Short mmCIF file of C-alpha atoms (C1' of nucleotides) in Angstrom, two decimals:
data_model
loop_
_atom_site.label_atom_id
_atom_site.label_comp_id
_atom_site.label_asym_id
_atom_site.label_seq_id
_atom_site.Cartn_x
_atom_site.Cartn_y
_atom_site.Cartn_z
CA MET A 783 -37.74 61.79 -1.68
CA ASN A 784 -36.54 59.73 -4.67
CA LYS A 785 -38.59 59.74 -7.98
CA ALA A 786 -39.76 56.06 -7.81
CA ILE A 787 -40.88 56.25 -4.22
CA GLU A 788 -42.65 59.65 -5.02
CA LYS A 789 -44.43 57.91 -7.86
CA GLU A 790 -45.66 55.08 -5.51
CA TYR A 791 -47.04 57.46 -3.10
CA LEU A 792 -48.70 59.36 -5.83
CA GLU A 793 -50.43 56.27 -7.04
CA SER A 794 -51.53 55.22 -3.50
CA ALA A 795 -52.96 58.59 -2.98
CA GLU A 796 -55.07 58.28 -6.07
CA ILE A 797 -56.78 55.21 -4.55
CA PHE A 798 -57.42 56.98 -1.27
CA LYS A 799 -58.76 60.01 -3.34
CA ALA A 800 -61.08 57.76 -5.25
CA LEU A 801 -62.36 56.49 -1.94
CA ALA A 802 -62.64 59.88 -0.26
CA HIS A 803 -66.33 60.79 -0.93
CA PRO A 804 -69.39 59.88 1.03
CA THR A 805 -71.37 58.80 -2.05
CA ARG A 806 -68.49 56.55 -3.24
CA LEU A 807 -68.13 54.92 0.21
CA PHE A 808 -71.92 54.45 0.17
CA ILE A 809 -71.55 52.73 -3.28
CA ILE A 810 -68.77 50.48 -1.95
CA HIS A 811 -70.79 49.28 0.93
CA THR A 812 -73.91 48.81 -1.20
CA VAL A 813 -72.47 46.73 -3.88
CA LYS A 814 -70.61 44.56 -1.40
CA ASP A 815 -73.39 41.99 -1.46
CA LYS A 816 -75.79 42.98 -4.22
CA LYS A 817 -75.23 44.13 -7.68
CA LEU A 818 -77.02 47.38 -8.65
CA SER A 819 -77.51 49.59 -11.61
CA VAL A 820 -76.68 53.18 -12.08
CA LYS A 821 -80.28 54.18 -11.85
CA GLU A 822 -80.92 51.91 -8.67
CA LEU A 823 -77.81 53.47 -6.97
CA THR A 824 -78.98 56.91 -7.98
CA GLN A 825 -82.44 56.42 -6.40
CA LEU A 826 -80.93 55.13 -3.11
CA VAL A 827 -78.56 58.16 -2.73
CA GLY A 828 -80.83 60.84 -4.27
CA ILE A 829 -78.54 62.74 -6.58
CA ASP A 830 -78.59 63.54 -10.27
CA ILE A 831 -77.73 60.44 -12.30
CA SER A 832 -74.98 62.05 -14.20
CA THR A 833 -73.35 62.68 -10.84
CA MET A 834 -73.68 59.09 -9.91
CA SER A 835 -72.27 57.95 -13.29
CA LYS A 836 -69.13 60.04 -12.64
CA HIS A 837 -68.73 58.59 -9.19
CA LEU A 838 -69.04 55.06 -10.57
CA ASP A 839 -66.45 55.98 -13.34
CA ILE A 840 -64.03 57.24 -10.61
CA LEU A 841 -64.26 53.91 -8.75
CA LYS A 842 -64.21 51.82 -11.92
CA LYS A 843 -61.03 53.67 -13.36
CA HIS A 844 -59.32 52.75 -10.11
CA LYS A 845 -60.44 49.17 -10.26
CA ILE A 846 -62.27 49.51 -6.95
CA ILE A 847 -65.48 48.18 -8.41
CA LYS A 848 -66.17 46.28 -11.57
CA GLY A 849 -69.28 46.54 -13.94
CA GLU A 850 -71.06 43.91 -15.82
CA LYS A 851 -73.36 44.69 -18.56
CA HIS A 852 -76.66 42.87 -18.79
CA LYS A 853 -79.24 43.92 -21.33
CA ASN A 854 -79.73 47.68 -20.90
CA PHE A 855 -78.14 47.78 -17.29
CA ILE A 856 -74.72 47.74 -15.93
CA TYR A 857 -74.46 46.04 -12.58
CA TYR A 858 -71.55 46.96 -10.37
CA ARG A 859 -69.71 44.99 -7.71
CA LEU A 860 -66.90 45.51 -5.15
CA ALA A 861 -63.45 44.41 -6.42
CA ILE A 862 -61.37 45.05 -3.40
CA PRO A 863 -63.15 43.71 -0.18
CA CYS A 864 -60.26 44.86 2.01
CA VAL A 865 -61.48 48.31 1.69
CA LEU A 866 -64.30 47.39 4.22
CA ASP A 867 -61.83 45.90 6.55
CA PHE A 868 -59.84 48.96 6.65
CA MET A 869 -62.76 51.22 7.20
CA SER A 870 -63.95 49.20 10.17
CA CYS A 871 -60.47 49.22 11.68
CA ALA A 872 -59.98 52.79 11.34
CA MET A 873 -63.33 53.85 12.65
CA LYS A 874 -62.60 51.69 15.64
CA VAL A 875 -59.35 53.37 16.31
CA ILE A 876 -60.63 56.85 15.51
CA ASN A 877 -64.15 56.91 16.91
CA LYS A 878 -63.77 54.26 19.53
CA LYS A 879 -66.81 52.55 18.13
CA MET B 68 -80.13 57.57 2.13
CA ASN B 69 -81.14 58.31 5.71
CA LYS B 70 -79.47 61.06 7.69
CA ALA B 71 -77.57 59.03 10.32
CA ILE B 72 -76.08 56.81 7.63
CA GLU B 73 -75.23 59.75 5.47
CA LYS B 74 -73.36 61.23 8.41
CA GLU B 75 -71.33 58.02 8.86
CA TYR B 76 -70.20 58.02 5.34
CA LEU B 77 -69.32 61.70 5.61
CA GLU B 78 -67.11 61.06 8.51
CA SER B 79 -65.52 58.00 6.94
CA ALA B 80 -64.83 60.03 3.80
CA GLU B 81 -62.96 62.53 6.01
CA ILE B 82 -60.49 59.98 6.94
CA PHE B 83 -59.88 58.83 3.38
CA LYS B 84 -59.49 62.48 2.28
CA ALA B 85 -56.84 62.94 5.10
CA LEU B 86 -54.98 60.12 3.61
CA ALA B 87 -55.47 61.04 0.03
CA HIS B 88 -52.08 62.97 -0.52
CA PRO B 89 -48.77 61.62 -1.31
CA THR B 90 -46.94 63.67 1.10
CA ARG B 91 -49.30 62.49 3.88
CA LEU B 92 -48.82 58.92 2.86
CA PHE B 93 -45.10 59.31 2.87
CA ILE B 94 -45.40 60.86 6.47
CA ILE B 95 -47.33 57.75 7.65
CA HIS B 96 -44.90 55.28 6.35
CA THR B 97 -41.97 57.28 7.61
CA VAL B 98 -43.29 57.65 11.15
CA LYS B 99 -44.34 53.94 11.36
CA ASP B 100 -40.95 53.06 12.81
CA LYS B 101 -39.20 56.15 13.75
CA LYS B 102 -40.23 59.48 15.48
CA LEU B 103 -39.61 62.57 13.41
CA SER B 104 -39.86 66.31 13.83
CA VAL B 105 -41.53 68.69 11.55
CA LYS B 106 -38.23 70.00 10.35
CA GLU B 107 -36.85 66.50 9.76
CA LEU B 108 -39.87 65.54 7.71
CA THR B 109 -39.78 68.72 5.65
CA GLN B 110 -36.18 68.04 4.62
CA LEU B 111 -36.89 64.43 3.59
CA VAL B 112 -39.86 65.43 1.35
CA GLY B 113 -38.37 68.86 0.18
CA ILE B 114 -41.41 71.22 0.62
CA ASP B 115 -41.91 74.32 2.45
CA ILE B 116 -42.00 73.76 6.16
CA SER B 117 -45.36 75.59 6.46
CA THR B 118 -46.89 73.16 3.94
CA MET B 119 -45.57 70.17 5.93
CA SER B 120 -46.96 71.64 9.18
CA LYS B 121 -50.37 71.72 7.53
CA HIS B 122 -50.13 68.24 6.30
CA LEU B 123 -49.32 67.08 9.81
CA ASP B 124 -52.14 69.12 11.18
CA ILE B 125 -54.61 67.31 8.79
CA LEU B 126 -53.35 63.98 10.00
CA LYS B 127 -53.34 65.00 13.60
CA LYS B 128 -56.85 66.29 13.51
CA HIS B 129 -58.08 62.96 12.17
CA LYS B 130 -56.12 61.07 14.77
CA ILE B 131 -54.15 59.29 12.20
CA ILE B 132 -50.89 60.26 13.78
CA LYS B 133 -49.96 61.53 17.27
CA GLY B 134 -47.41 64.07 18.19
CA GLU B 135 -45.27 64.33 21.36
CA LYS B 136 -43.40 67.32 22.47
CA HIS B 137 -39.83 67.01 23.59
CA LYS B 138 -37.85 70.17 24.25
CA ASN B 139 -38.33 72.33 21.06
CA PHE B 140 -39.41 69.55 18.90
CA ILE B 141 -42.57 67.64 18.25
CA TYR B 142 -42.21 64.05 17.35
CA TYR B 143 -44.87 62.23 15.42
CA ARG B 144 -45.75 58.69 15.34
CA LEU B 145 -48.54 56.63 13.45
CA ALA B 146 -51.74 55.92 15.44
CA ILE B 147 -53.59 53.69 13.15
CA PRO B 148 -51.29 50.92 11.95
CA CYS B 149 -53.98 49.28 9.78
CA VAL B 150 -53.74 52.01 7.19
CA LEU B 151 -50.51 50.33 6.05
CA ASP B 152 -52.21 46.76 5.83
CA PHE B 153 -54.94 48.51 3.72
CA MET B 154 -52.52 50.02 1.41
CA SER B 155 -50.59 46.82 0.74
CA CYS B 156 -53.74 44.96 0.12
CA ALA B 157 -55.10 47.62 -2.14
CA MET B 158 -51.98 47.85 -4.19
CA LYS B 159 -51.82 44.05 -4.49
CA VAL B 160 -55.37 43.93 -5.90
CA ILE B 161 -55.13 47.00 -8.06
CA ASN B 162 -51.53 46.83 -9.39
CA LYS B 163 -51.00 43.05 -9.17
CA LYS B 164 -47.84 43.85 -7.23
"C1'" DT C 641 -34.45 89.64 29.15
"C1'" DT C 642 -32.90 88.87 24.48
"C1'" DT C 643 -31.88 85.77 20.95
"C1'" DC C 644 -32.57 81.39 18.52
"C1'" DT C 645 -34.84 77.73 16.69
"C1'" DA C 646 -39.16 75.00 15.69
"C1'" DT C 647 -43.57 75.33 14.65
"C1'" DT C 648 -48.06 77.35 13.26
"C1'" DT C 649 -51.19 80.72 11.13
"C1'" DG C 650 -52.89 83.99 7.52
"C1'" DG C 651 -52.98 85.75 2.93
"C1'" DC C 652 -53.05 84.71 -1.72
"C1'" DT C 653 -53.21 82.19 -6.19
"C1'" DA C 654 -53.56 78.17 -9.01
"C1'" DA C 655 -55.54 73.73 -9.61
"C1'" DA C 656 -58.78 70.12 -8.68
"C1'" DT C 657 -63.46 68.58 -7.21
"C1'" DT C 658 -68.45 68.31 -7.06
"C1'" DA C 659 -72.96 69.11 -8.64
"C1'" DC C 660 -76.62 69.95 -11.69
"C1'" DA C 661 -78.61 70.56 -16.27
"C1'" DA C 662 -78.71 69.59 -21.02
"C1'" DA C 663 -77.19 67.16 -24.82
"C1'" DA C 664 -75.21 62.88 -26.78
"C1'" DT C 665 -74.78 57.53 -27.06
"C1'" DA C 666 -76.07 52.77 -26.80
"C1'" DG C 667 -78.67 49.51 -27.27
"C1'" DA C 668 -83.37 47.08 -26.18
"C1'" DA C 669 -88.19 47.12 -27.37
"C1'" DT C 670 -91.99 47.95 -30.28
"C1'" DA D 1018 -86.88 52.16 -38.30
"C1'" DT D 1019 -88.70 54.53 -34.38
"C1'" DT D 1020 -89.07 55.01 -29.72
"C1'" DC D 1021 -87.76 54.19 -24.92
"C1'" DT D 1022 -84.71 53.62 -21.18
"C1'" DA D 1023 -79.99 53.65 -19.08
"C1'" DT D 1024 -75.85 55.64 -19.18
"C1'" DT D 1025 -72.26 58.89 -20.30
"C1'" DT D 1026 -70.26 63.30 -21.79
"C1'" DT D 1027 -70.10 68.27 -21.81
"C1'" DG D 1028 -70.44 73.00 -19.89
"C1'" DT D 1029 -70.42 75.71 -16.16
"C1'" DA D 1030 -70.52 77.64 -11.44
"C1'" DA D 1031 -69.30 77.01 -6.59
"C1'" DT D 1032 -66.36 74.99 -3.25
"C1'" DT D 1033 -62.22 73.07 -1.65
"C1'" DT D 1034 -57.39 72.06 -1.63
"C1'" DA D 1035 -52.18 72.67 -1.94
"C1'" DG D 1036 -48.49 75.50 -2.16
"C1'" DC D 1037 -45.43 79.28 -1.12
"C1'" DC D 1038 -44.16 83.56 1.47
"C1'" DA D 1039 -44.38 86.40 5.24
"C1'" DA D 1040 -45.75 87.17 9.80
"C1'" DA D 1041 -46.92 85.24 14.40
"C1'" DT D 1042 -46.18 81.98 18.49
"C1'" DA D 1043 -43.81 79.17 21.76
"C1'" DG D 1044 -40.44 77.94 24.22
"C1'" DA D 1045 -35.36 76.71 24.80
"C1'" DA D 1046 -30.72 78.73 25.12
"C1'" DA D 1047 -27.81 82.52 26.10
#
DNA sequence: TTTCTATTTGGCTAAATTACAAAATAGAAT
DNA sequence: ATTCTATTTTGTAATTTAGCCAAATAGAAA
């Protein structure tokens, strides 16, 4: 496999990795239509806030979500809506749902 | 987060995990339009055949590819074409390509 | 049946990921 | 300036993952 192509697949894999966690998928679905702070998301999921902060950081780094600061809070929103399309398609094919 | 919903996200995350590896993404792109055996795929990527076998197994288990046996060989093909759509969409948004 | 060839499985090690707790920052409110 | 509140960072332990090698299967070919 040539180097340039290999690099492409490596980069794409990073996106999938960033999405490959239940909490992060929950975040994506949840910030689809409402902006939420780290603390609010933490309470919804029921994990340590430091863990949530890291999950958000992973999604942010890969530009899957974007955060806006308002006063003390950072509100997140989904930046790649097509993630949701893919998920519903994949689930249809795989689970016949 | 309620148990049923949590389970849904856990299952979806499994799909993303299965896709989250450069070799597995290469496989998906490669078996999109031609059927290939384990050995052929191994040679294209340049890894140990046992490693390739395991990658294929992961994709098979999650019903992302399907394998058909012909004589000694197992030929694989892509079962969820929408993966490719998502990848091109995600790359557009994220890399501005 | 014996031999070949393709594929899978098991063992092992190195690297990556996840979670929590505690400490550090950042900035708003008092 | 001090205190609160939200968020991030650091440290660490537990779990998972990826890779190679060697051994085991499966079945076609001889």
